[in-house]
Amino acid sequence: PRAGSGDIWLLAFAYGLQLYFDFIGYVDVARGSAMLLGFNLPQNFNFPYFSTSIADFWRRWHITLGDWLRNYLYFPLGGSRRDLTRTCLNLMIVMLIAGVWHGDRWGFILWGAIHGLALIVHRLNVTLSEKAPLLKRFWDTIPGALFAWSLTQLTVFFSWIFFRLPNLNDAGLAMRHLFGHSADIQFAQKVYLANSGLSRPQLSFVLFGLVGCMAFAYAIQRGLKLQISWPIKVLMLPMCALLAWVLAPDMASPFIYFDF
């Protein structure tokens, strides 16, 4: 009740980034360790926060889970081989099961329902765009792509609220304060400064700085098609080891995704 609307949105944004970096870090450690033993594990993330549709998001986020849901649930249910109504129903069923897979709390089910509804809207939009050339051309423009990206990420980060607060009482309180609610005067001092040592503007700057770094890496890999050569990677190893030693916390927290 003490958090303001801006705080709730900022914390949802921060949690989405925390979950992503936590999970991709865990996966990179596992993949790197496997490579040392001669095994090549599949990629599990591919810049999901730069997706321009919710379907594209699920092709980039937790790729192994998405493949499993598609191959063992969506396709056996009929996939998109039947009419549009059945396709939309299949999408919702699969995402509800994905929510239950993460936990038996109602928040996870609502998280799955939000993604299922978003996938249905995307499917309907694809169908409509095939019949409306003007709409299809709009999605192919830069403003259309920016709008699609913004809408996709708004949906994703909004859904993280229910993922972080699977108890419906807590999530309901956040929903009631999502717009037009002012924070308690002591909230910033007790939450931001006490826990992170940063003010709200400073924390926002750090978070958006991280997104900027991801955007730079995405532009290098996707736009310029550049890859770092092996000699440079070898030279970067001591620097990365030093940064890991300097920045490592005194007590490491367990990976968030171990809870699911």
CSV table of C-alpha atoms in Angstrom, one decimal:
chain,number,residue,atom,x,y,z
A,1,PRO,CA,0.0,0.0,0.0
A,2,ARG,CA,3.0,2.3,0.5
A,3,ALA,CA,4.3,2.0,-3.1
A,4,GLY,CA,3.2,4.4,-5.7
A,5,SER,CA,2.1,3.6,-9.2
A,6,GLY,CA,5.5,4.5,-10.7
A,7,ASP,CA,7.2,2.3,-8.1
A,8,ILE,CA,5.1,-0.7,-9.0
A,9,TRP,CA,5.8,-0.3,-12.7
A,10,LEU,CA,9.5,0.2,-12.0
A,11,LEU,CA,9.7,-2.8,-9.8
A,12,ALA,CA,7.9,-4.9,-12.4
A,13,PHE,CA,10.5,-3.7,-14.9
A,14,ALA,CA,13.3,-4.5,-12.5
A,15,TYR,CA,12.0,-8.0,-11.7
A,16,GLY,CA,11.7,-8.8,-15.4
A,17,LEU,CA,15.3,-7.9,-15.9
A,18,GLN,CA,16.4,-9.7,-12.8
A,19,LEU,CA,14.6,-12.9,-13.8
A,20,TYR,CA,16.1,-12.7,-17.3
A,21,PHE,CA,19.7,-12.1,-16.1
A,22,ASP,CA,19.4,-14.7,-13.4
A,23,PHE,CA,18.1,-17.4,-15.8
A,24,ILE,CA,20.4,-16.6,-18.7
A,25,GLY,CA,23.4,-16.4,-16.3
A,26,TYR,CA,22.5,-19.9,-15.0
A,27,VAL,CA,22.1,-21.2,-18.5
A,28,ASP,CA,25.4,-19.7,-19.7
A,29,VAL,CA,27.2,-21.3,-16.8
A,30,ALA,CA,25.6,-24.7,-17.6
A,31,ARG,CA,26.3,-24.4,-21.3
A,32,GLY,CA,29.9,-23.2,-20.8
A,33,SER,CA,30.6,-26.1,-18.3
A,34,ALA,CA,29.1,-28.6,-20.8
A,35,MET,CA,31.3,-27.2,-23.6
A,36,LEU,CA,34.3,-27.9,-21.5
A,37,LEU,CA,33.2,-31.5,-21.3
A,38,GLY,CA,32.6,-31.7,-25.1
A,39,PHE,CA,28.8,-31.2,-25.0
A,40,ASN,CA,26.8,-28.5,-26.8
A,41,LEU,CA,23.6,-27.7,-25.0
A,42,PRO,CA,20.9,-25.8,-26.9
A,43,GLN,CA,20.5,-22.0,-26.7
A,44,ASN,CA,17.8,-21.0,-24.3
A,45,PHE,CA,17.5,-17.2,-24.8
A,46,ASN,CA,17.9,-15.0,-27.9
A,47,PHE,CA,17.3,-11.4,-26.9
A,48,PRO,CA,13.6,-11.9,-25.9
A,49,TYR,CA,13.1,-8.3,-24.8
A,50,PHE,CA,13.6,-7.1,-28.4
A,51,SER,CA,10.7,-9.2,-29.7
A,52,THR,CA,8.1,-7.4,-31.7
A,53,SER,CA,5.3,-9.9,-31.1
A,54,ILE,CA,4.3,-12.2,-28.3
A,55,ALA,CA,4.8,-15.2,-30.6
A,56,ASP,CA,8.3,-14.0,-31.3
A,57,PHE,CA,8.9,-13.6,-27.6
A,58,TRP,CA,8.2,-17.2,-27.0
A,59,ARG,CA,10.5,-18.2,-29.8
A,60,ARG,CA,13.3,-16.3,-27.9
A,61,TRP,CA,12.4,-16.7,-24.2
A,62,HIS,CA,13.1,-20.1,-22.5
A,63,ILE,CA,13.5,-21.7,-25.9
A,64,THR,CA,13.7,-25.3,-24.6
A,65,LEU,CA,10.4,-24.9,-22.7
A,66,GLY,CA,8.7,-23.2,-25.7
A,67,ASP,CA,9.8,-26.1,-27.9
A,68,TRP,CA,8.5,-28.6,-25.5
A,69,LEU,CA,5.1,-26.9,-25.2
A,70,ARG,CA,4.8,-26.6,-28.9
A,71,ASN,CA,5.9,-30.2,-29.7
A,72,TYR,CA,4.2,-32.1,-26.9
A,73,LEU,CA,1.1,-30.0,-26.2
A,74,TYR,CA,0.3,-27.5,-29.0
A,75,PHE,CA,0.8,-29.9,-32.0
A,76,PRO,CA,-1.0,-32.9,-30.3
A,77,LEU,CA,-3.9,-30.6,-29.6
A,78,GLY,CA,-4.1,-29.9,-33.3
A,79,GLY,CA,-2.0,-26.8,-33.5
A,80,SER,CA,-3.2,-24.4,-36.2
A,81,ARG,CA,-4.3,-27.1,-38.5
A,82,ARG,CA,-8.0,-26.7,-37.7
A,83,ASP,CA,-10.2,-23.6,-37.7
A,84,LEU,CA,-9.2,-20.3,-36.1
A,85,THR,CA,-11.4,-20.9,-33.0
A,86,ARG,CA,-9.8,-24.2,-32.2
A,87,THR,CA,-6.3,-22.6,-32.8
A,88,CYS,CA,-7.1,-19.9,-30.3
A,89,LEU,CA,-8.4,-22.4,-27.8
A,90,ASN,CA,-5.2,-24.5,-28.2
A,91,LEU,CA,-3.1,-21.5,-27.5
A,92,MET,CA,-4.9,-20.7,-24.3
A,93,ILE,CA,-4.8,-24.3,-23.1
A,94,VAL,CA,-1.1,-24.5,-23.7
A,95,MET,CA,-0.3,-21.2,-21.9
A,96,LEU,CA,-2.5,-22.1,-18.9
A,97,ILE,CA,-0.6,-25.4,-18.6
A,98,ALA,CA,2.6,-23.4,-18.8
A,99,GLY,CA,1.4,-21.3,-15.9
A,100,VAL,CA,0.6,-24.4,-13.8
A,101,TRP,CA,4.0,-25.8,-14.7
A,102,HIS,CA,5.6,-22.9,-12.9
A,103,GLY,CA,3.5,-23.3,-9.8
A,104,ASP,CA,0.1,-24.1,-8.3
A,105,ARG,CA,-0.7,-20.5,-7.3
A,106,TRP,CA,-3.4,-18.5,-9.0
A,107,GLY,CA,-0.9,-15.8,-10.0
A,108,PHE,CA,1.0,-18.3,-12.3
A,109,ILE,CA,-2.3,-19.3,-13.9
A,110,LEU,CA,-3.2,-15.6,-14.5
A,111,TRP,CA,0.3,-15.1,-16.0
A,112,GLY,CA,-0.3,-18.0,-18.4
A,113,ALA,CA,-3.8,-16.6,-19.2
A,114,ILE,CA,-2.3,-13.2,-20.1
A,115,HIS,CA,0.2,-14.8,-22.4
A,116,GLY,CA,-2.5,-17.0,-23.9
A,117,LEU,CA,-4.7,-14.1,-24.5
A,118,ALA,CA,-1.8,-12.1,-26.1
A,119,LEU,CA,-1.1,-15.1,-28.4
A,120,ILE,CA,-4.7,-15.2,-29.4
A,121,VAL,CA,-4.8,-11.5,-30.2
A,122,HIS,CA,-1.6,-11.9,-32.2
A,123,ARG,CA,-3.1,-14.8,-34.2
A,124,LEU,CA,-6.2,-12.8,-34.9
A,125,ASN,CA,-4.1,-9.8,-36.0
A,126,VAL,CA,-2.1,-12.1,-38.4
A,127,THR,CA,-5.3,-13.4,-39.9
A,128,LEU,CA,-6.7,-9.9,-40.2
A,129,SER,CA,-3.5,-8.6,-41.7
A,130,GLU,CA,-3.6,-11.2,-44.5
A,131,LYS,CA,-7.0,-9.8,-45.5
A,132,ALA,CA,-6.1,-6.1,-45.0
A,133,PRO,CA,-2.9,-5.1,-47.0
A,134,LEU,CA,-2.9,-1.7,-45.5
A,135,LEU,CA,-2.6,-3.1,-41.9
A,136,LYS,CA,0.1,-5.5,-43.1
A,137,ARG,CA,2.1,-2.7,-44.6
A,138,PHE,CA,1.8,-0.7,-41.3
A,139,TRP,CA,3.4,-3.5,-39.3
A,140,ASP,CA,6.3,-3.6,-41.8
A,141,THR,CA,7.0,0.1,-41.2
A,142,ILE,CA,9.4,1.5,-38.5
A,143,PRO,CA,6.5,3.1,-36.5
A,144,GLY,CA,4.6,-0.2,-36.7
A,145,ALA,CA,7.5,-2.2,-35.5
A,146,LEU,CA,8.1,0.2,-32.6
A,147,PHE,CA,4.4,0.1,-31.7
A,148,ALA,CA,4.4,-3.7,-31.8
A,149,TRP,CA,7.6,-3.9,-29.7
A,150,SER,CA,6.2,-1.5,-27.1
A,151,LEU,CA,2.9,-3.4,-26.9
A,152,THR,CA,4.7,-6.7,-26.6
A,153,GLN,CA,7.0,-5.6,-23.8
A,154,LEU,CA,4.2,-3.9,-22.0
A,155,THR,CA,2.3,-7.1,-22.0
A,156,VAL,CA,5.3,-9.2,-20.9
A,157,PHE,CA,6.4,-6.9,-18.0
A,158,PHE,CA,2.8,-6.4,-16.9
A,159,SER,CA,2.4,-10.2,-16.6
A,160,TRP,CA,5.6,-10.4,-14.5
A,161,ILE,CA,3.6,-8.7,-11.7
A,162,PHE,CA,1.5,-11.9,-11.3
A,163,PHE,CA,4.6,-14.1,-11.6
A,164,ARG,CA,6.3,-12.1,-8.8
A,165,LEU,CA,3.1,-11.9,-6.7
A,166,PRO,CA,1.4,-15.3,-7.2
A,167,ASN,CA,-0.8,-14.6,-4.2
A,168,LEU,CA,-4.0,-12.9,-5.6
A,169,ASN,CA,-4.4,-10.7,-2.6
A,170,ASP,CA,-0.9,-9.2,-3.2
A,171,ALA,CA,-1.4,-9.0,-6.9
A,172,GLY,CA,-4.8,-7.4,-6.5
A,173,LEU,CA,-3.3,-4.7,-4.2
A,174,ALA,CA,-0.7,-4.0,-6.9
A,175,MET,CA,-3.4,-3.8,-9.6
A,176,ARG,CA,-5.5,-1.3,-7.5
A,177,HIS,CA,-2.4,1.0,-7.1
A,178,LEU,CA,-1.2,0.6,-10.7
A,179,PHE,CA,-2.4,4.0,-11.8
A,180,GLY,CA,-2.8,7.4,-10.1
A,181,HIS,CA,-1.5,6.3,-6.7
A,182,SER,CA,1.1,8.3,-4.8
A,183,ALA,CA,3.9,6.6,-2.8
A,184,ASP,CA,4.3,7.0,1.0
A,185,ILE,CA,6.8,9.8,1.7
A,186,GLN,CA,9.2,7.4,3.4
A,187,PHE,CA,8.8,4.6,0.8
A,188,ALA,CA,11.8,5.7,-1.3
A,189,GLN,CA,14.1,6.0,1.6
A,190,LYS,CA,13.2,2.7,3.2
A,191,VAL,CA,13.0,0.6,0.0
A,192,TYR,CA,15.4,2.1,-2.6
A,193,LEU,CA,18.1,3.5,-0.4
A,194,ALA,CA,18.0,0.9,2.3
A,195,ASN,CA,18.1,-2.1,0.0
A,196,SER,CA,20.2,-0.9,-2.9
A,197,GLY,CA,21.8,2.3,-1.8
A,198,LEU,CA,20.4,4.0,-4.8
A,199,SER,CA,17.7,6.6,-5.2
A,200,ARG,CA,14.8,5.9,-7.5
A,201,PRO,CA,16.2,8.0,-10.4
A,202,GLN,CA,19.6,6.3,-9.9
A,203,LEU,CA,18.1,2.9,-10.0
A,204,SER,CA,16.1,3.8,-13.1
A,205,PHE,CA,19.3,5.0,-14.8
A,206,VAL,CA,21.0,1.7,-14.0
A,207,LEU,CA,18.1,-0.4,-15.3
A,208,PHE,CA,17.8,1.5,-18.5
A,209,GLY,CA,21.6,1.5,-18.9
A,210,LEU,CA,21.4,-2.3,-18.8
A,211,VAL,CA,18.7,-2.2,-21.5
A,212,GLY,CA,21.0,0.1,-23.5
A,213,CYS,CA,23.9,-2.4,-23.2
A,214,MET,CA,21.6,-5.2,-24.4
A,215,ALA,CA,20.4,-3.1,-27.3
A,216,PHE,CA,24.1,-2.4,-28.2
A,217,ALA,CA,24.9,-6.1,-28.1
A,218,TYR,CA,21.7,-6.9,-30.1
A,219,ALA,CA,22.7,-4.3,-32.8
A,220,ILE,CA,26.2,-5.7,-33.1
A,221,GLN,CA,25.0,-9.3,-33.4
A,222,ARG,CA,21.9,-8.8,-35.5
A,223,GLY,CA,22.5,-5.6,-37.3
A,224,LEU,CA,26.2,-5.7,-38.2
A,225,LYS,CA,26.4,-9.5,-38.1
A,226,LEU,CA,29.7,-9.3,-36.1
A,227,GLN,CA,31.1,-12.0,-33.9
A,228,ILE,CA,34.0,-11.6,-31.5
A,229,SER,CA,37.0,-13.6,-32.7
A,230,TRP,CA,38.6,-16.2,-30.5
A,231,PRO,CA,41.8,-14.3,-29.8
A,232,ILE,CA,39.8,-11.4,-28.4
A,233,LYS,CA,37.6,-13.7,-26.4
A,234,VAL,CA,40.8,-15.2,-24.8
A,235,LEU,CA,42.1,-11.7,-24.0
A,236,MET,CA,38.8,-10.9,-22.4
A,237,LEU,CA,38.8,-13.8,-20.0
A,238,PRO,CA,41.2,-12.2,-17.4
A,239,MET,CA,39.1,-9.0,-17.5
A,240,CYS,CA,35.8,-11.0,-17.0
A,241,ALA,CA,37.4,-13.0,-14.2
A,242,LEU,CA,38.5,-9.8,-12.5
A,243,LEU,CA,35.1,-8.2,-12.8
A,244,ALA,CA,33.4,-11.4,-11.4
A,245,TRP,CA,35.8,-11.3,-8.4
A,246,VAL,CA,35.3,-7.6,-7.8
A,247,LEU,CA,31.5,-7.4,-8.3
A,248,ALA,CA,30.6,-10.8,-6.7
A,249,PRO,CA,28.5,-10.3,-3.5
A,250,ASP,CA,29.7,-11.6,-0.2
A,251,MET,CA,26.8,-14.1,-0.1
A,252,ALA,CA,25.4,-15.4,-3.4
A,253,SER,CA,21.6,-15.9,-3.5
A,254,PRO,CA,20.3,-19.0,-5.2
A,255,PHE,CA,19.1,-18.8,-8.7
A,256,ILE,CA,15.5,-17.5,-8.9
A,257,TYR,CA,14.4,-20.1,-11.4
A,258,PHE,CA,15.3,-22.9,-9.0
A,259,ASP,CA,11.9,-22.1,-7.4
A,260,PHE,CA,9.9,-23.1,-10.5
